Coordinates of C-alpha atoms in Angstrom, one line a residue:
X945 CA -8.5 -48.3 -79.3
X946 CA -8.6 -46.9 -82.8
X947 CA -9.2 -50.9 -84.1
X948 CA -11.2 -51.3 -81.2
X949 CA -13.8 -48.4 -81.6
X950 CA -13.5 -49.4 -85.7
X951 CA -14.8 -53.0 -85.1
X952 CA -17.3 -51.8 -82.8
X953 CA -19.1 -49.5 -84.4
X954 CA -18.9 -51.9 -87.5
X955 CA -19.7 -54.8 -85.8
X956 CA -23.3 -52.3 -84.4
X957 CA -23.7 -51.7 -88.6
X958 CA -24.1 -55.3 -88.6
X959 CA -27.1 -55.7 -85.9
X960 CA -30.1 -56.1 -87.5
X961 CA -32.2 -55.4 -84.2
X962 CA -30.6 -52.4 -84.4
X963 CA -30.6 -51.8 -87.5
X964 CA -35.4 -51.5 -87.5
X965 CA -35.7 -50.2 -84.5
X966 CA -33.6 -47.5 -86.1
X967 CA -35.3 -47.9 -89.1
X968 CA -38.8 -47.4 -87.6
X969 CA -38.4 -44.8 -84.5
X970 CA -34.8 -43.9 -85.4
X971 CA -35.8 -41.5 -88.6
X972 CA -37.2 -38.6 -87.1
X973 CA -34.1 -37.8 -85.9
X974 CA -31.5 -38.9 -88.1
X975 CA -33.5 -36.2 -90.7
X976 CA -31.9 -33.0 -91.3
X977 CA -29.3 -34.4 -88.7
X978 CA -27.4 -37.5 -90.7
X979 CA -29.4 -37.6 -93.3
X980 CA -31.2 -35.2 -95.7
X981 CA -35.2 -37.1 -95.3
X982 CA -36.4 -40.6 -96.3
X983 CA -37.3 -39.6 -99.5
X984 CA -34.9 -37.4 -101.7
X985 CA -37.9 -34.6 -101.9
X986 CA -38.3 -34.3 -98.3
X987 CA -33.8 -33.7 -98.8
X988 CA -34.5 -30.9 -101.0
X989 CA -35.3 -28.3 -99.0
X990 CA -31.9 -29.1 -96.7
X991 CA -30.0 -29.8 -100.0
X992 CA -31.3 -25.6 -100.8
X993 CA -29.8 -24.3 -98.6
X994 CA -27.2 -25.8 -98.6
X995 CA -26.4 -24.4 -102.2
X996 CA -27.2 -20.9 -100.8
X997 CA -24.5 -20.4 -98.7
X998 CA -22.3 -21.7 -101.4
X999 CA -21.9 -25.6 -101.1
X1000 CA -22.8 -28.3 -103.7
X1001 CA -23.7 -31.1 -102.4
X1002 CA -23.7 -35.1 -103.9
X1003 CA -26.6 -37.3 -102.1
X1004 CA -27.3 -40.8 -101.8
X1005 CA -30.2 -43.6 -101.6
X1006 CA -29.2 -45.9 -98.5
X1007 CA -29.3 -49.1 -99.0
X1008 CA -27.0 -52.2 -100.9
X1009 CA -26.4 -55.4 -101.0
X1010 CA -29.4 -56.4 -103.1
X1011 CA -30.3 -59.4 -104.9
X1012 CA -33.8 -59.2 -106.8
X1013 CA -33.8 -58.0 -109.5
X1014 CA -36.9 -56.5 -109.2
X1015 CA -35.5 -54.3 -105.7
X1016 CA -32.5 -53.6 -108.5
X1017 CA -34.0 -51.7 -111.1
X1018 CA -36.4 -49.8 -108.7
X1019 CA -33.2 -48.7 -107.8
X1020 CA -32.1 -47.5 -111.1
X1021 CA -35.1 -46.4 -111.0
X1022 CA -35.3 -44.1 -107.8
X1023 CA -31.6 -42.7 -109.1
X1024 CA -33.6 -41.7 -112.3
X1025 CA -36.5 -40.2 -110.8
X1026 CA -32.8 -38.2 -108.3
X1027 CA -31.3 -36.9 -111.5
X1028 CA -34.7 -35.2 -113.3
X1029 CA -35.3 -34.1 -109.9
X1030 CA -32.1 -32.2 -109.9
X1031 CA -32.1 -30.5 -113.5
X1032 CA -35.7 -29.8 -113.2
X1033 CA -35.1 -27.7 -109.4
X1034 CA -31.7 -27.1 -110.5
X1035 CA -30.1 -28.2 -107.5
X1036 CA -26.6 -27.6 -107.5
X1037 CA -26.4 -31.9 -107.0
X1038 CA -25.0 -34.8 -108.3
X1039 CA -25.1 -37.7 -107.4
X1040 CA -23.8 -41.0 -105.4
X1041 CA -24.7 -45.1 -106.7
X1042 CA -23.7 -48.6 -104.9
X1043 CA -23.2 -51.1 -107.8
X1044 CA -24.5 -54.2 -105.7
X1045 CA -27.4 -51.4 -105.1
X1046 CA -27.5 -51.7 -108.8
X1047 CA -27.8 -55.4 -109.3
X1048 CA -23.7 -56.0 -108.9
X1049 CA -24.0 -59.1 -107.1
X1050 CA -27.2 -60.4 -108.9
X1051 CA -25.5 -60.2 -112.4
X1052 CA -23.5 -58.6 -113.9
X1053 CA -25.0 -57.6 -117.5
X1054 CA -27.6 -56.6 -115.2
X1055 CA -25.6 -53.9 -113.2
X1056 CA -24.0 -52.6 -116.7
X1057 CA -28.2 -52.3 -118.8
X1058 CA -29.1 -50.5 -115.1
X1059 CA -25.7 -48.3 -115.0
X1060 CA -26.3 -47.5 -118.9
X1061 CA -30.0 -46.3 -117.9
X1062 CA -28.4 -43.9 -115.2
X1063 CA -26.1 -42.5 -117.7
X1064 CA -28.3 -42.2 -120.1
X1065 CA -30.5 -39.6 -118.0
X1066 CA -27.8 -38.0 -116.6
X1067 CA -25.6 -36.6 -119.6
X1068 CA -29.0 -36.0 -121.5
X1069 CA -29.1 -33.5 -118.0
X1070 CA -24.9 -32.6 -117.5
X1071 CA -24.8 -33.8 -114.0
X1072 CA -22.8 -36.1 -112.9
X1073 CA -22.6 -39.8 -111.5
X1074 CA -19.6 -41.5 -109.1
X1075 CA -19.7 -45.1 -108.2
X1076 CA -19.2 -45.7 -105.3
X1077 CA -16.7 -47.9 -103.3
X1078 CA -17.2 -50.7 -101.2
X1079 CA -15.9 -53.5 -100.1
X1080 CA -12.1 -54.6 -101.1
X1081 CA -13.3 -57.7 -103.0
X1082 CA -15.8 -55.7 -105.4
X1083 CA -12.8 -53.1 -106.0
X1084 CA -12.1 -54.6 -110.0
X1085 CA -15.8 -56.0 -111.2
X1086 CA -16.6 -51.8 -109.5
X1087 CA -12.9 -50.7 -111.3
X1088 CA -14.0 -52.4 -115.1
X1089 CA -17.3 -51.0 -115.1
X1090 CA -16.5 -47.3 -114.5
X1091 CA -13.3 -48.4 -117.4
X1092 CA -16.6 -48.7 -119.7
X1093 CA -18.4 -46.8 -118.7
X1094 CA -16.2 -43.5 -118.8
X1095 CA -15.8 -44.4 -123.0
X1096 CA -18.5 -43.4 -123.2
X1097 CA -19.5 -41.5 -120.4
X1098 CA -18.3 -38.0 -119.8
X1099 CA -19.9 -37.4 -116.8
X1100 CA -19.0 -40.2 -114.4
X1101 CA -16.5 -40.6 -111.8
X1102 CA -15.6 -43.4 -108.7
X1103 CA -14.1 -43.5 -105.1
X1104 CA -10.3 -44.7 -104.1
X1105 CA -9.7 -45.8 -101.1
X1106 CA -6.9 -45.2 -99.4
X1107 CA -6.3 -47.7 -96.6
X1108 CA -6.5 -50.5 -100.1
X1109 CA -2.6 -51.1 -100.8
X1110 CA -4.1 -51.6 -104.7
X1111 CA -5.1 -48.0 -104.6
X1112 CA -2.0 -46.8 -105.6
X1113 CA -1.4 -49.0 -109.2
X1114 CA -5.7 -48.3 -109.3
X1115 CA -4.9 -44.3 -109.9
X1116 CA -2.0 -45.1 -111.5
X1117 CA -4.2 -47.7 -115.0
X1118 CA -7.6 -45.1 -114.3
X1119 CA -4.8 -41.6 -115.1
X1120 CA -5.6 -42.6 -119.0
X1121 CA -8.8 -41.9 -118.8
X1122 CA -8.6 -38.2 -117.2
X1123 CA -11.1 -39.6 -114.4
X1124 CA -13.2 -37.8 -111.6
X1125 CA -12.1 -39.4 -108.9
X1126 CA -13.2 -39.6 -104.9
X1127 CA -10.3 -39.7 -102.5
X1128 CA -11.6 -41.3 -99.0
X1129 CA -9.9 -43.6 -95.6
X1130 CA -12.5 -46.4 -97.0
X1131 CA -14.6 -47.5 -94.6
X1132 CA -15.4 -51.2 -94.7
X1133 CA -13.9 -54.0 -92.1
X1134 CA -10.5 -55.9 -94.6
X1135 CA -7.7 -57.8 -93.8
X1136 CA -4.3 -57.0 -93.1
X1137 CA -3.7 -59.0 -96.4
X1138 CA -5.5 -56.7 -98.5
X1139 CA -5.3 -53.7 -96.4
X1140 CA -3.6 -50.7 -93.8
X1141 CA -4.8 -50.8 -90.6
X1142 CA -2.6 -48.3 -88.9
X1143 CA -4.2 -44.8 -88.9
X1144 CA -0.7 -43.3 -89.7
X1145 CA -0.3 -45.8 -93.0
X1146 CA -3.9 -44.5 -94.4
X1147 CA -2.5 -40.9 -93.5
X1148 CA 0.8 -41.6 -96.0
X1149 CA -0.9 -43.7 -98.1
X1150 CA -4.7 -40.9 -98.7
X1151 CA -1.5 -38.0 -99.2
X1152 CA 0.2 -40.1 -101.7
X1153 CA -3.4 -40.7 -103.5
X1154 CA -3.9 -37.2 -103.4
X1155 CA -0.5 -35.7 -104.9
X1156 CA -0.7 -38.0 -106.8
X1157 CA -4.1 -37.3 -108.9
X1158 CA -3.7 -33.6 -108.2
X1159 CA -0.6 -33.6 -109.5
X1160 CA -1.6 -36.1 -112.8
X1161 CA -4.1 -32.4 -113.4
X1162 CA -6.8 -34.8 -112.2
X1163 CA -9.9 -33.1 -110.8
X1164 CA -10.4 -35.0 -107.2
X1165 CA -13.0 -34.8 -104.3
X1166 CA -10.8 -35.0 -101.2
X1167 CA -13.6 -36.9 -98.8
X1168 CA -12.8 -36.3 -95.0
X1169 CA -12.9 -34.9 -91.6
X1170 CA -9.3 -35.2 -91.9
X1171 CA -7.8 -31.9 -90.2
X1172 CA -4.3 -33.4 -91.8
X1173 CA -5.4 -33.8 -94.3
X1174 CA -7.5 -30.9 -95.4
X1175 CA -3.9 -29.3 -94.0
X1176 CA -1.6 -31.2 -96.5
X1177 CA -3.6 -30.6 -99.6
X1178 CA -3.7 -26.5 -98.6
X1179 CA -0.1 -26.7 -98.4
X1180 CA 0.4 -29.3 -101.7
X1181 CA -1.7 -26.7 -103.4
X1182 CA 0.3 -23.8 -102.6
X1183 CA 3.1 -24.7 -103.2
X1184 CA 2.3 -26.2 -106.5
X1185 CA 0.1 -23.9 -108.1
X1186 CA -2.6 -25.8 -108.5
X1187 CA -5.7 -24.1 -109.0
X1188 CA -9.0 -24.4 -106.4
X1189 CA -11.3 -24.3 -109.3
X1190 CA -9.8 -28.4 -109.7
X1191 CA -10.6 -29.9 -106.9
X1192 CA -13.3 -29.6 -104.2
X1193 CA -13.1 -30.9 -100.3
X1194 CA -16.2 -33.3 -99.6
X1195 CA -17.5 -33.8 -95.8
X1196 CA -20.7 -35.4 -94.9
X1197 CA -23.9 -34.1 -94.2
X1198 CA -24.6 -32.8 -90.6
X1199 CA -20.8 -33.5 -89.8
X1200 CA -17.3 -30.3 -89.1
X1201 CA -20.4 -28.1 -90.6
X1202 CA -18.0 -24.5 -89.4
X1203 CA -15.4 -25.6 -91.0
X1204 CA -16.9 -26.2 -93.8
X1205 CA -17.8 -22.6 -94.1
X1206 CA -14.7 -22.0 -93.4
X1207 CA -13.3 -23.2 -95.7
X1208 CA -15.9 -22.0 -98.5
X1209 CA -15.3 -18.8 -97.1
X1210 CA -11.1 -19.4 -97.6
X1211 CA -12.5 -19.6 -102.0
X1212 CA -12.0 -23.6 -101.8
X1213 CA -15.4 -25.1 -103.6
X1214 CA -17.0 -27.8 -100.9
X1215 CA -19.2 -30.7 -101.6
X1216 CA -21.5 -32.7 -99.1
X1217 CA -22.1 -35.8 -98.9
X1218 CA -25.7 -36.2 -97.7
X1219 CA -27.6 -39.9 -98.0
X1220 CA -31.0 -39.8 -97.9
X1221 CA -33.6 -43.2 -97.4
X1222 CA -34.8 -45.1 -94.1
X1223 CA -31.7 -46.9 -94.0
X1224 CA -29.5 -45.1 -92.5
X1225 CA -28.2 -46.7 -89.3
X1226 CA -25.3 -49.2 -90.7
X1227 CA -24.5 -45.6 -93.0
X1228 CA -23.6 -43.9 -89.4
X1229 CA -22.4 -46.7 -88.1
X1230 CA -19.9 -46.3 -91.1
X1231 CA -19.2 -43.5 -90.6
X1232 CA -18.2 -43.5 -86.8
X1233 CA -15.7 -46.4 -87.9
X1234 CA -13.6 -45.1 -90.2
X1235 CA -13.3 -42.3 -88.1
X1236 CA -14.3 -42.8 -84.2
X1237 CA -13.8 -39.3 -83.1
X1238 CA -16.6 -38.5 -85.9
X1239 CA -18.9 -39.5 -83.1
X1240 CA -19.1 -36.3 -81.2
X1241 CA -19.9 -34.3 -84.3
X1242 CA -22.7 -36.0 -84.6
X1243 CA -24.4 -36.1 -81.4
X1244 CA -23.8 -32.1 -81.0
X1245 CA -26.0 -32.4 -84.6
X1246 CA -28.6 -35.3 -83.7
X1247 CA -29.0 -32.7 -80.5
X1248 CA -29.1 -29.4 -82.1
X1249 CA -32.4 -27.4 -82.3

């Protein structure tokens, strides 16, 4: 049933007609519930409220798979403007970027140039940029660029997906860089040749990666809505004497809001992943595919007053 639900939501995520309708008529429903806003400026008030409650934020300008060089450069400048606004308004906020939105599928030199532009500004303002992970076919190129940039910039991190077979080896290879890593379950449709497909196998690998990264002494973001993963992390850090300032829990904007505040009240670092932009439909469907039970939290958010 989980596999059917996952495939269903992934199918919906690629439906152009539904995506068009969501962009045209659904923005007012999604804004402030699933996304911060249609642009970064309209998201600021939501970020400030979270910061006021002691919760930090990571923002992501929605959109990927860009095949036009000019659009990729425009995306780069949007990211730079966002970083400069974060600094100017003293927001407790980081930035996440997808390399396909910056030209990964066009030319490696183009995406490299764009990332250097972003990182120069991010480093000047001491704002961390996380390179998001996309599907498995782009994993090696993403990690290659991350390794290259990490040699020059400290304020950079990346993402490892628990459902990929390769992830434990990737984490081991990156360990010498003492990287900031966001650990996630994984939200793209992958074949059984490259990824775990059973829920329990993914959970066990997720636990293995959490242990490996934390015991390696590297700052870690555990991005999950799964109570089992949260409790596993709590028990692990208690048993191993790992300080609470060595890791954070990350959750999606508009989902598990009570859990977020409970964790914050318990003294854990909590960060909310807040996307913005009008290309919200595909993002939302992939989140439901990643964990179909998220739909109950999302519907509550969409219908709240």
